[in-house]
Tab-separated table of C-alpha atoms and ligand atoms in Angstrom:
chain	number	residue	atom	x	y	z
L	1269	UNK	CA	9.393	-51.365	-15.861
L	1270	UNK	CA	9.519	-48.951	-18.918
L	1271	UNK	CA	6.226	-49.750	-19.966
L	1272	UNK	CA	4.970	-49.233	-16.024
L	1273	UNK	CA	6.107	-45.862	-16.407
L	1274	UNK	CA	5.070	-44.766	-19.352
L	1275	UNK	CA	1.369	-46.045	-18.641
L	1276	UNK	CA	1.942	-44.199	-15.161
L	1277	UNK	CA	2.800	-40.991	-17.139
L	1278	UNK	CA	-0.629	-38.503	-18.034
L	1279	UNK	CA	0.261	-35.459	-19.433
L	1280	UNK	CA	-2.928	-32.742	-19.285
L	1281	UNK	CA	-1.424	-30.047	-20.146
L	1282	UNK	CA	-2.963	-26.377	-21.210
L	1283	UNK	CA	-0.701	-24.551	-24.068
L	1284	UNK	CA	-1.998	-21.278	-25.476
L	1285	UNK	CA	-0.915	-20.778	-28.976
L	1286	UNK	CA	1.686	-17.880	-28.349
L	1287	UNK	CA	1.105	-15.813	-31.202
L	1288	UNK	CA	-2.187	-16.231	-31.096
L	1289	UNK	CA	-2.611	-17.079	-34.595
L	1290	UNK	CA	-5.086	-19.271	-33.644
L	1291	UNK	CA	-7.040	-17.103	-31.909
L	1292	UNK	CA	-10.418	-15.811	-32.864
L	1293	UNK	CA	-12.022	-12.802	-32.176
L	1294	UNK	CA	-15.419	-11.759	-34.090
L	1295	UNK	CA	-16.752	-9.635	-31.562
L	1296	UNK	CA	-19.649	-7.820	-33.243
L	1297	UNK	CA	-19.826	-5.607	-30.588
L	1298	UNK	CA	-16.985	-4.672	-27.555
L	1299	UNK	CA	-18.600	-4.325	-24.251
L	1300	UNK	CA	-16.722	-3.710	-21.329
L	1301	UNK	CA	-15.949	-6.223	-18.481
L	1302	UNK	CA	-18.360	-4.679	-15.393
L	1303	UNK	CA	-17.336	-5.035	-12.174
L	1304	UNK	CA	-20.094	-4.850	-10.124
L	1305	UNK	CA	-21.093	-4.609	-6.415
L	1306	UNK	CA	-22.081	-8.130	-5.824
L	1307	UNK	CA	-19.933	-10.857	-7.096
L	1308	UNK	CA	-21.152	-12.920	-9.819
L	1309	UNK	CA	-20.221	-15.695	-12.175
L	1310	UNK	CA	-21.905	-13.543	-15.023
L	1311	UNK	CA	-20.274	-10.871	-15.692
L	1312	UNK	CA	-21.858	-10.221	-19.564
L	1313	UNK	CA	-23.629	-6.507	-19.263
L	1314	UNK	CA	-23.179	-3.120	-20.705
L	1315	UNK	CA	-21.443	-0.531	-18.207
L	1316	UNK	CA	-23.695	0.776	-15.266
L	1317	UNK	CA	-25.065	4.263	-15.302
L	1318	UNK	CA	-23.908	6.302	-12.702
L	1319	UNK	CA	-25.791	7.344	-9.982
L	1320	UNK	CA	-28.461	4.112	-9.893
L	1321	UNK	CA	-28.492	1.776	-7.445
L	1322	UNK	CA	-28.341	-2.031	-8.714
L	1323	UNK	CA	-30.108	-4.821	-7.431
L	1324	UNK	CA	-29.361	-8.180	-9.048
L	1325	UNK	CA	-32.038	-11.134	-9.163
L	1326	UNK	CA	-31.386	-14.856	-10.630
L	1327	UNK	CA	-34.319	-16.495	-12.003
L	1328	UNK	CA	-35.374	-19.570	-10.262
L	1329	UNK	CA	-37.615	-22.471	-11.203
L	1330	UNK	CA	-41.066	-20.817	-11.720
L	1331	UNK	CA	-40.062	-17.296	-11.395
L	1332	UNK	CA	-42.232	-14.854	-13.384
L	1333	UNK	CA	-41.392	-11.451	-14.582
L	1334	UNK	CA	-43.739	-10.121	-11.876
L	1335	UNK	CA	-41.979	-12.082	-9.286
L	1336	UNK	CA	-38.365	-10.920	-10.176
L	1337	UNK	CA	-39.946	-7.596	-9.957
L	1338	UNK	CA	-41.504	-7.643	-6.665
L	1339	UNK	CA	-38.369	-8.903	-5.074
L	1340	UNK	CA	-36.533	-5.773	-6.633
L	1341	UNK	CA	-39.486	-3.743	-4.773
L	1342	UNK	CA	-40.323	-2.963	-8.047
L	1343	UNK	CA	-44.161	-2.284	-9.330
L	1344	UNK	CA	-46.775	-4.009	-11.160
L	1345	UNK	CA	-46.614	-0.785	-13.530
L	1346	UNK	CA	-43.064	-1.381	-13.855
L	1347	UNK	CA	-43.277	-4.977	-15.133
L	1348	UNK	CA	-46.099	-3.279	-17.659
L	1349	UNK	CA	-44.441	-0.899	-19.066
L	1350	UNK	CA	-41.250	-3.256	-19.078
L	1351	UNK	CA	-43.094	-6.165	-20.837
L	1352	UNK	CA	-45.505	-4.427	-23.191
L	1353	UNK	CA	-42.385	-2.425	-24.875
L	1354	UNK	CA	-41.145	-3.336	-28.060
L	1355	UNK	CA	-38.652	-5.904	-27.007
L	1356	UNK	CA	-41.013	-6.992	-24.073
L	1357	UNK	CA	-41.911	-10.278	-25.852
L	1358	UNK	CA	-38.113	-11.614	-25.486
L	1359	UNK	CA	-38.623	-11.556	-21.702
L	1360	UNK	CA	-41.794	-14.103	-21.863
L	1361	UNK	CA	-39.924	-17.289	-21.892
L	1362	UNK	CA	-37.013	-16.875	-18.865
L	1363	UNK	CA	-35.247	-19.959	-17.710
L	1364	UNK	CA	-33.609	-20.597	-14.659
L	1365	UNK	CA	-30.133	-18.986	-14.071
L	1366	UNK	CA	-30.499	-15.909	-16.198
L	1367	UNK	CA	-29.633	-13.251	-14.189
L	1368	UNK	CA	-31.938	-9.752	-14.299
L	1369	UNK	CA	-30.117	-6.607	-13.010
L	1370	UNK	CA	-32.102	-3.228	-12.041
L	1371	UNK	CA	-30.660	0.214	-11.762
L	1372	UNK	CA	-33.088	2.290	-9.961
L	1373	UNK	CA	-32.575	6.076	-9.511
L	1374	UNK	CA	-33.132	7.803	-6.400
L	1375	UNK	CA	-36.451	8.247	-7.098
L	1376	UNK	CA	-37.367	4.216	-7.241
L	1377	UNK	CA	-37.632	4.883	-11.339
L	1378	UNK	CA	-36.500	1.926	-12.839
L	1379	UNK	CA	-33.700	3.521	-15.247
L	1380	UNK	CA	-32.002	0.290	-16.806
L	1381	UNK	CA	-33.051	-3.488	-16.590
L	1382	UNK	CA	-29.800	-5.713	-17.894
L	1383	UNK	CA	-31.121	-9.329	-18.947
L	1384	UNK	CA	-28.265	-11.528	-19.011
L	1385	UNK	CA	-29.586	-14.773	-20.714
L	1386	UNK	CA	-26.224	-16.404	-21.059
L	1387	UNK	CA	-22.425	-14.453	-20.871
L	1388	UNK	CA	-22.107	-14.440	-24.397
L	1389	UNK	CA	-25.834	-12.631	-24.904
L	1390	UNK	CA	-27.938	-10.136	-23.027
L	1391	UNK	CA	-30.824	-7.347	-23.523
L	1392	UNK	CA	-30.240	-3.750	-22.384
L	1393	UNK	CA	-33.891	-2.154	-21.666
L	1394	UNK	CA	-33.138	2.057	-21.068
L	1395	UNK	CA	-35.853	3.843	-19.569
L	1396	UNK	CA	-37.258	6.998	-22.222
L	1397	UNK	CA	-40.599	8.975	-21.181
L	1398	UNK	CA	-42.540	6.241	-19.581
L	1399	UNK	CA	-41.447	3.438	-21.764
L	1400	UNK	CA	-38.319	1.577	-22.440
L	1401	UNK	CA	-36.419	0.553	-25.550
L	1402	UNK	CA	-33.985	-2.415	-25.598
L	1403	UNK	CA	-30.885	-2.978	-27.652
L	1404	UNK	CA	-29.093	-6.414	-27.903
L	1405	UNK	CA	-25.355	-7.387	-26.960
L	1406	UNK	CA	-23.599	-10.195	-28.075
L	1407	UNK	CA	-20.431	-11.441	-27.299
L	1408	UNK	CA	-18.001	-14.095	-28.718
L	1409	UNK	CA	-15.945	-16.363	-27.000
L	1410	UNK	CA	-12.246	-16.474	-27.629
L	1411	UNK	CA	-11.191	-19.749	-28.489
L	1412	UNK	CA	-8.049	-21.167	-27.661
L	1413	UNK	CA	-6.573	-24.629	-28.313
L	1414	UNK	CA	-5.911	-26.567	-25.699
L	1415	UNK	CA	-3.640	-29.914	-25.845
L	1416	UNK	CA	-4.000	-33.445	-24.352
L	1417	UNK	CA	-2.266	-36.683	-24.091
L	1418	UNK	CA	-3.316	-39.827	-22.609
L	1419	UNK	CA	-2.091	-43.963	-22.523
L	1420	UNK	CA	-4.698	-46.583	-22.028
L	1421	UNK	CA	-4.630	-48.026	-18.669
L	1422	UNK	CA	-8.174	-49.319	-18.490
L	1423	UNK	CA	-11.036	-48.106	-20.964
L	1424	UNK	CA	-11.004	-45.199	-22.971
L	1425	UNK	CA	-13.194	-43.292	-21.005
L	1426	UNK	CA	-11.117	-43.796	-17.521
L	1427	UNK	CA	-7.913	-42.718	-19.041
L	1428	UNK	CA	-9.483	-40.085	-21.351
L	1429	UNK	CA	-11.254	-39.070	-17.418
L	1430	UNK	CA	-7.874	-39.254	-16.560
L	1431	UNK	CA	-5.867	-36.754	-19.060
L	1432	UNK	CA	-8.237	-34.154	-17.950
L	1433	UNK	CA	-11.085	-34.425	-21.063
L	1434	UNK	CA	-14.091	-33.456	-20.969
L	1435	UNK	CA	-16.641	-35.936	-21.340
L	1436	UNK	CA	-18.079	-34.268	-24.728
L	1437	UNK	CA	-14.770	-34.365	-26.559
L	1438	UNK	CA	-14.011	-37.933	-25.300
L	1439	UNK	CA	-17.536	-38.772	-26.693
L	1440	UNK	CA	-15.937	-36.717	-29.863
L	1441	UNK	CA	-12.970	-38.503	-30.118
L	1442	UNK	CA	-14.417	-42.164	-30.052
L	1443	UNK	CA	-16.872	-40.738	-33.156
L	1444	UNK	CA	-14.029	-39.941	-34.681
L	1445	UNK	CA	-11.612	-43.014	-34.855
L	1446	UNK	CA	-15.269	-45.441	-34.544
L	1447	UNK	CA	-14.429	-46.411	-38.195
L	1448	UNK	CA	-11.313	-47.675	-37.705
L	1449	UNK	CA	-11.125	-49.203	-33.673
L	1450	UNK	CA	-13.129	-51.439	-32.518
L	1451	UNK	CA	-13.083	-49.634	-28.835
L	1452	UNK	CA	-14.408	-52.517	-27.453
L	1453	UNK	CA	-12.928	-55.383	-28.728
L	1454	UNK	CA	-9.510	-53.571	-30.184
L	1455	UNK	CA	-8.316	-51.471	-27.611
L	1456	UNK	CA	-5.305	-52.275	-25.232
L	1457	UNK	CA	-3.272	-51.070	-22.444
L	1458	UNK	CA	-0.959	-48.878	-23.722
L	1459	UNK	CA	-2.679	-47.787	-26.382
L	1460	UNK	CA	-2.233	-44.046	-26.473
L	1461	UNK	CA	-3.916	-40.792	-27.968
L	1462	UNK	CA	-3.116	-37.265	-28.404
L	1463	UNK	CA	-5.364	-34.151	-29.326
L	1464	UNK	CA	-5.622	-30.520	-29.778
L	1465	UNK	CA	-9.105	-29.320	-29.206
L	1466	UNK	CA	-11.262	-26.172	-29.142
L	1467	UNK	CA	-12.120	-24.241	-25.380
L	1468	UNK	CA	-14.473	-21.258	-25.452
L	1469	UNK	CA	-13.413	-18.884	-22.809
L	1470	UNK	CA	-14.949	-15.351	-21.886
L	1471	UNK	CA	-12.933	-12.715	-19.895
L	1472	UNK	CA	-10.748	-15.854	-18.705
L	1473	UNK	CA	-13.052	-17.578	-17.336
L	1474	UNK	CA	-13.859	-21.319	-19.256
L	1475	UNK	CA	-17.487	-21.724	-20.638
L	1476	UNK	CA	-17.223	-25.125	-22.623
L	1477	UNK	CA	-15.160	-27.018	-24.996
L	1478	UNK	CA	-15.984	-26.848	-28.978
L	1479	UNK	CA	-14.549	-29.243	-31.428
L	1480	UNK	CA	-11.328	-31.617	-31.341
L	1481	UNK	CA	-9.236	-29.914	-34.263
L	1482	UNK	CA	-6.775	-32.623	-34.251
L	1483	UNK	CA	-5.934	-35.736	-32.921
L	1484	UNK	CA	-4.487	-38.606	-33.272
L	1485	UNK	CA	-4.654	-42.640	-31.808
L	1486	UNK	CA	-2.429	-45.328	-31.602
L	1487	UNK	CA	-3.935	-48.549	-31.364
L	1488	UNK	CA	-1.799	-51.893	-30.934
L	1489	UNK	CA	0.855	-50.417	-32.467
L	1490	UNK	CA	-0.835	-48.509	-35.404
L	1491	UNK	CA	-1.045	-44.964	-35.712
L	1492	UNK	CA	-4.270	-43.049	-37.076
L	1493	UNK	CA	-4.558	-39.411	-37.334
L	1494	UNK	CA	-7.265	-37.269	-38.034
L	1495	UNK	CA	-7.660	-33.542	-38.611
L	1496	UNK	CA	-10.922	-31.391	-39.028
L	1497	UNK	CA	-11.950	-29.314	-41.842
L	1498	UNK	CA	-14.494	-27.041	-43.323
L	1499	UNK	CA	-15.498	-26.904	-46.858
L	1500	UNK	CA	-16.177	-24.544	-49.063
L	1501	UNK	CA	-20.031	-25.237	-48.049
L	1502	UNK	CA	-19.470	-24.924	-44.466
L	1503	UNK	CA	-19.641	-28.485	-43.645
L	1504	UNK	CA	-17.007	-29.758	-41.601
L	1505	UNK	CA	-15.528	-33.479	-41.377
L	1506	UNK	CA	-12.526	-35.492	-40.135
L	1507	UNK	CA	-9.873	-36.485	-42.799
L	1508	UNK	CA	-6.495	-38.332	-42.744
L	1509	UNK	CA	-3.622	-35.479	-43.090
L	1510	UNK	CA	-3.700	-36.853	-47.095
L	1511	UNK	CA	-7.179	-35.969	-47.069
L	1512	UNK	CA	-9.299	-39.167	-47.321
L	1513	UNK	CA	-12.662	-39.086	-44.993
L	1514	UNK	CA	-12.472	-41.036	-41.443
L	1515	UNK	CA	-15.947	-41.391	-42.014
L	1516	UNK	CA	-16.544	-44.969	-43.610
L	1517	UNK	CA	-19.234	-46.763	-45.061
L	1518	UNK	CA	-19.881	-48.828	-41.723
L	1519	UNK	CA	-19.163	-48.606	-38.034
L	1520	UNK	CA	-16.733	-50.831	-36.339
L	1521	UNK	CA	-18.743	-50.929	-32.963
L	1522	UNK	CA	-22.696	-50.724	-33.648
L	1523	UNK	CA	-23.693	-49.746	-30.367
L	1524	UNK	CA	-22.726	-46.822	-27.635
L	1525	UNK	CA	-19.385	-48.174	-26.410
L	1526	UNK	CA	-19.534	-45.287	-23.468
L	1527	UNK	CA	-22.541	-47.269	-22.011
L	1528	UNK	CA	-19.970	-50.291	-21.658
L	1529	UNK	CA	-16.386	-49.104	-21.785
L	1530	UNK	CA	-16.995	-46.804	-18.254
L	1531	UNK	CA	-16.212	-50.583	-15.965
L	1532	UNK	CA	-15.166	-52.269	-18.973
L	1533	UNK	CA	-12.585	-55.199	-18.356
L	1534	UNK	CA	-10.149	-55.485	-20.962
L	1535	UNK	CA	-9.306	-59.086	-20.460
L	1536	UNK	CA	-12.471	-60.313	-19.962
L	1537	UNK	CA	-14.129	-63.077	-21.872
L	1538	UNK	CA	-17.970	-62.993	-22.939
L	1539	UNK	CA	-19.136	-66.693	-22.573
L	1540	UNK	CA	-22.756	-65.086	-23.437
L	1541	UNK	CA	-24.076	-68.159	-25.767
L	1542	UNK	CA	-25.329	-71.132	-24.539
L	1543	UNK	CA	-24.739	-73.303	-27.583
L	1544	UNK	CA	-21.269	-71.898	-29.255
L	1545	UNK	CA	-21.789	-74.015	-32.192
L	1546	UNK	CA	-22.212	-72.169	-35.627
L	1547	UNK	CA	-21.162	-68.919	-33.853
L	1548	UNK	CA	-21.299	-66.383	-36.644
L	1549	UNK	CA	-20.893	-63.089	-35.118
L	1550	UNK	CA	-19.499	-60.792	-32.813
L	1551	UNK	CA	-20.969	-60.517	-28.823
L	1552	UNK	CA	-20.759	-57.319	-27.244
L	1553	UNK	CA	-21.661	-57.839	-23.668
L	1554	UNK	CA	-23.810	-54.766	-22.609
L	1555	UNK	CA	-26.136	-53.389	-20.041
L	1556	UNK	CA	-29.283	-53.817	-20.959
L	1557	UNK	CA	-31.163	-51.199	-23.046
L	1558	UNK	CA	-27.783	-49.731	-24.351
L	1559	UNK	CA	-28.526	-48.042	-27.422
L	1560	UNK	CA	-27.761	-50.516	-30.800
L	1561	UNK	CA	-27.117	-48.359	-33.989
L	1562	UNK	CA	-27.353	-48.705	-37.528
L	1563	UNK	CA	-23.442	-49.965	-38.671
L	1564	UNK	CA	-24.075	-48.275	-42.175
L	1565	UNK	CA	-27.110	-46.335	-43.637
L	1566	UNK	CA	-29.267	-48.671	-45.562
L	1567	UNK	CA	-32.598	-50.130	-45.304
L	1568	UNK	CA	-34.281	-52.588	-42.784
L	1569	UNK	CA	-34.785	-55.661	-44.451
L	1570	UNK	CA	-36.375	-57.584	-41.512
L	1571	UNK	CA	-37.153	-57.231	-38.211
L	1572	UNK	CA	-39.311	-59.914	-36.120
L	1573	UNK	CA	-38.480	-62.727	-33.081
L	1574	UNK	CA	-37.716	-66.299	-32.826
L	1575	UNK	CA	-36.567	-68.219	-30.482
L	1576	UNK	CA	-32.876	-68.275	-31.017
L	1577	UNK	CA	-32.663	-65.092	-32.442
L	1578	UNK	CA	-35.067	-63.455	-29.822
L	1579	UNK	CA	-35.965	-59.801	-31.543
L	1580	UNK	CA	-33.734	-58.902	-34.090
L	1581	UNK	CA	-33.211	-56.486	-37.122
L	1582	UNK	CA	-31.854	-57.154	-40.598
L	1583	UNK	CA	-30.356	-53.887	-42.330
L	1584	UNK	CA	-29.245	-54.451	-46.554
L	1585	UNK	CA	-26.479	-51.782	-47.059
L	1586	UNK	CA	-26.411	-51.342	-50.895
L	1587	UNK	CA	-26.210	-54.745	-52.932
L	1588	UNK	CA	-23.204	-56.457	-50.995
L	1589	UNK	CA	-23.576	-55.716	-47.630
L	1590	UNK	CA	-26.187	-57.312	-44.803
L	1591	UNK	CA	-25.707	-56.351	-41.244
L	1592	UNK	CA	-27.988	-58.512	-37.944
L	1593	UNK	CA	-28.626	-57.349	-34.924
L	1594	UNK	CA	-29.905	-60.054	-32.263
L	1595	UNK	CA	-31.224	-60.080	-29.144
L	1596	UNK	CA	-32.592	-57.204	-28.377
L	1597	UNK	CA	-34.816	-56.209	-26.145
L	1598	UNK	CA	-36.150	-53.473	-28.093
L	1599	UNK	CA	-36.728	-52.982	-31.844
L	1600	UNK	CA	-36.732	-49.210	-33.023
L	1601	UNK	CA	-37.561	-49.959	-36.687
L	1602	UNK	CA	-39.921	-51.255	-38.602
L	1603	UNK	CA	-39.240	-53.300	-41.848
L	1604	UNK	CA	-38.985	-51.347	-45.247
L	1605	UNK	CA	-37.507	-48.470	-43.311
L	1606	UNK	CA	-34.412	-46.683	-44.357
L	1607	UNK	CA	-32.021	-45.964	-41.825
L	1608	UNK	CA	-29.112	-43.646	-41.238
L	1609	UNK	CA	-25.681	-44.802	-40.034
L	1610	UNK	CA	-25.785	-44.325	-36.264
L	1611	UNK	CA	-29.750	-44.703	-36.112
L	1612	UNK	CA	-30.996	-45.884	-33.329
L	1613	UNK	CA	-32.413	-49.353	-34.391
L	1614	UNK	CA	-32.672	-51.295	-31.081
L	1615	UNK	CA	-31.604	-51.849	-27.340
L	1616	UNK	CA	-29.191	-54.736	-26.017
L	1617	UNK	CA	-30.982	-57.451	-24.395
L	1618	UNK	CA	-31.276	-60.814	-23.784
L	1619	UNK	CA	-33.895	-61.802	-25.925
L	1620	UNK	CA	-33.805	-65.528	-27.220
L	1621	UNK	CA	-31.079	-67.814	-26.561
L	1622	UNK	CA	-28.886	-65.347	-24.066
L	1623	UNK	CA	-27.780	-66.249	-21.148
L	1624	UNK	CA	-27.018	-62.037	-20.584
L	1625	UNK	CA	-27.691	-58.919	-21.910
L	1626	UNK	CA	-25.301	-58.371	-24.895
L	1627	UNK	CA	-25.390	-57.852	-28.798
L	1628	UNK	CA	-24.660	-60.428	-31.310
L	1629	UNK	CA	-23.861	-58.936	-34.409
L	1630	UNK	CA	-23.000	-60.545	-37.628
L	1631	UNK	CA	-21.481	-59.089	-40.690
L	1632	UNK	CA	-22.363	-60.283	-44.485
L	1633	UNK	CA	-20.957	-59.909	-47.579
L	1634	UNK	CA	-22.444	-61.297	-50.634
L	1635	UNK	CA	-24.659	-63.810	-48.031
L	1636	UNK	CA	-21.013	-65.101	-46.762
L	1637	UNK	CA	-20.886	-64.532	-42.819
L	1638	UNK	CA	-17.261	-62.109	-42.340
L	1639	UNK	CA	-15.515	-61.749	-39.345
L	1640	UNK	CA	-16.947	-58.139	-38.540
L	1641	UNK	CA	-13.766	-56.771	-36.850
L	1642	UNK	CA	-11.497	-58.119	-39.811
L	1643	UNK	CA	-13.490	-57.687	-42.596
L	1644	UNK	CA	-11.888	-55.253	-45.149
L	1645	UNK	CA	-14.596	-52.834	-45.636
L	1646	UNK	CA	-15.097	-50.137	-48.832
L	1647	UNK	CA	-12.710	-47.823	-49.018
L	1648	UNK	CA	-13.056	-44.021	-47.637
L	1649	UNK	CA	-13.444	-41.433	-50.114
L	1650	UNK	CA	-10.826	-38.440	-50.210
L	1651	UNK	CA	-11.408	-35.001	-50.093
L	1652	UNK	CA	-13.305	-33.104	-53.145
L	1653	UNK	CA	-10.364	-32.198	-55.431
L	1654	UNK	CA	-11.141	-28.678	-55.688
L	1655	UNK	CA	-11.136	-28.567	-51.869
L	1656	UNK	CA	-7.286	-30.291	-51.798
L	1657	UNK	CA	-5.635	-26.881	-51.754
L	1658	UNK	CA	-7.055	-25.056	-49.351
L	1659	UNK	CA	-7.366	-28.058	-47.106
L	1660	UNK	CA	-3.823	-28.658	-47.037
L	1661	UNK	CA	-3.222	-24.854	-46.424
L	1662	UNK	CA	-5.181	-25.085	-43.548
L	1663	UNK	CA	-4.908	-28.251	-41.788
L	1664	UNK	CA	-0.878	-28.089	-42.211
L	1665	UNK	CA	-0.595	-25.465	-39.364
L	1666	UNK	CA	-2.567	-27.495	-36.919
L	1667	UNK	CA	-1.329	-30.982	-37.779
L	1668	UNK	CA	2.304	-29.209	-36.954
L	1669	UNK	CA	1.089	-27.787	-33.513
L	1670	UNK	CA	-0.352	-31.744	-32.679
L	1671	UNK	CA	2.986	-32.988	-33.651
L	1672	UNK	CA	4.783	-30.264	-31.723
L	1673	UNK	CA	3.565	-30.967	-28.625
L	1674	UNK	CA	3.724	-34.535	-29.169
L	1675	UNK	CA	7.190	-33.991	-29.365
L	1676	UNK	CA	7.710	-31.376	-26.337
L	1677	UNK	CA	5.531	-34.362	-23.856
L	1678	UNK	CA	8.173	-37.073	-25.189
L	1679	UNK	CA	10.979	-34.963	-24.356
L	1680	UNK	CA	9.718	-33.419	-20.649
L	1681	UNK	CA	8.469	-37.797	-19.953
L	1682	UNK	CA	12.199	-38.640	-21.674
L	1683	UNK	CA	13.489	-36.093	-19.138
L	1684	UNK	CA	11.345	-37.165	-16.047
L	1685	UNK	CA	12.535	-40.753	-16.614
L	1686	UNK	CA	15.910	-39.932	-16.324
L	1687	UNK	CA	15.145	-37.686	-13.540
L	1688	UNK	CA	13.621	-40.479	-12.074
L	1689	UNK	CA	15.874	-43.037	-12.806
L	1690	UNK	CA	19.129	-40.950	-10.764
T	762	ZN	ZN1	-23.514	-64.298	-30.431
């Protein structure tokens, strides 16, 4: 019953930092919110002039300049004068959605012409003796951290669906913890995760979710945690709160899980081979043409067909490792190449003896066949020392906010059970 109602129990909750420490605001230049005569979703443009009279025009598929023009009863000298200015050039390539506003005086003179390309960038053109000069403004979002908490009734996509994430930082969160769960084979009911990650809003309104910042996944009773940082060089990665890298030397699951784990059962039994015998791998059941990826950079070693195998790929990871990949119903590399973890090197197919679509995968160390899944693999390396101090500084404060609301959800589901239970 307990366990019923914690499953049952999805917290998607939206928290706003209160002191909003987190908060960042690097706007290079302020522009004022516009309200303007016809409702729109974009509201990204400098202040109108006074005394014009906007029209507003969206760009369709296969709009010209000239077009947007002639609906705004404007000339074919206007569009000249407009496009052989200075900053004319930037309006050669428009794509569909940008929004072009005119403010025409009461003369029909084409004063102003805002070019809203997205709400975070637009181009100003001012009208000056017969030609026009055009001034960029930029805006940056203001990014706020938003928290979510999920249990595994299903796959990881459903109940990530579920606790409110966007697909992108579900896709983001499986990257992340790919090292260590096998989110095929490894994940359960109950299994539960937790995350604080990145929205980008402007003037209130959402425009699209940036990184996870922290997170963290229980999985059959284990507990990982990950946190992301930026170097001194810019480059940001995922560590454990101590500091060592989440990224490992090979992938747990060499293939895109998402293409699989959307209906995937998490009782159910592959019988894919018809002769079990000598089974030395791992079968991922999978539609065909899923993509197949490298497990570890390295280099291809073989790639070819017979008829058990059907087409498969041989990848030599340093001087120990050898991963296979069988089956397939496309090959994506050619023998002597080197390949990058997470390459594409194949589809899933059902190429030799298969009785379905699916990957067989086998795992070797030293020329001995390993148990992929089980198989202790090299060990992640920590963080550069001379970056140990300021990542602790900075990770500390967010690790703390994960664990804080981790601990205000436990309390409000403690409470609703009780509530519940009277
Ligand atoms: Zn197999």
């Amino acid at each position: 019953m307990l366990a019923a109602s914690i499953s049952g129990c999805l917290f998607a909750l939206l928290m706003y930092p209160q002191d909003n420490s987190y908060t960042k605001r690097q706007i290079t230049e302020s522009i004022p919110i516009v309200v303007q005569e016809q409702s729109s979703d974009i509201s990204n443009s400098a202040p109108p002039e006074l005394g014009l009279f906007w029209k507003e025009q969206k760009v369709a598929k296969g709009d010209s300049l000239s077009l947007l023009f002639q609906r705004a009863n404007l000339s074919a000298t206007d569009v000249y004068r407009v496009s052989s200015s200075k900053s004319g050039k930037s309006l050669r390539n428009l794509f569909p959605g940008e929004i072009f506003r005119f403010g025409i005086d009461t003369q029909g003179q084409l004063e102003e012409l805002h070019y809203i390309k997205s709400p975070l960038e637009s181009l100003i053109f001012t009208h000056n003796n017969g030609t026009y000069s055009a001034q960029k403004h930029l805006r940056d979002p203001e990014i706020l951290l938003s928290y979510r908490q999920g249990v595994i009734a299903d796959s990881l996509y459903l109940s990530a669906k579920k606790a409110n994430l966007p697909d992108k930082v579900i896709m983001e969160l499986a990257n992340i913890f790919g090292w260590d769960i096998d989110f095929v084979f490894d994940i359960r009911p109950g299994d539960s995760f937790s995350l604080l990650f990145e929205d980008r809003y402007i003037d209130g309104e959402k425009l699209s979710s940036g990184n996870i910042m922290a997170a963290s996944f229980t999985n059959r009773g284990k507990t990982y945690q990950a946190v992301r940082y930026q170097n001194s060089k810019g480059l940001s990665n995922y560590y454990t709160p101590e500091g060592l890298s989440m990224r490992k030397a090979f992938l747990r699951t060499p293939l895109d899980i998402f293409r699989i784990s959307s209906g995937f059962n998490l009782r159910r039994k592959h019988p894919i081979h018809k002769k079990i015998k000598a089974h030395r791998g791992v079968d991922y059941a999978a539609p065909r043409g899923t993509p197949v990826y490298a497990a570890g950079d390295g280099k291809v070693i073989a790639t070819g067909y017979t008829k058990a195998n059907g087409n498969y790929v041989f990848i030599q990871h340093g001087q120990t490792y050898v991963t296979k990949y069988l089956h397939l119903n496309n090959k994506k590399v050619r023998k002597g190449q080197t390949v990058r973890q997470r390459q594409l090197v194949g589809t899933v197919g059902s190429t030799g003896y298969a009785t379905g679509p699916h990957l067989h995968y086998e795992f070797l160390v030293n020329g001995v066949h390993r148990n992929p899944r089980t198989v202790k693999l090299p060990q992640a390396l920590p963080i550069a020392q001379t970056e140990k101090q300021a990542f602790t500084r900075r990770t500390a404060p967010v690790l703390a906010q994960l664990a804080e609301y981790q601990a205000a959800t436990r309390l409000a589901s403690t409470q609703g059970d009780n509530a519940s239970a009277n």
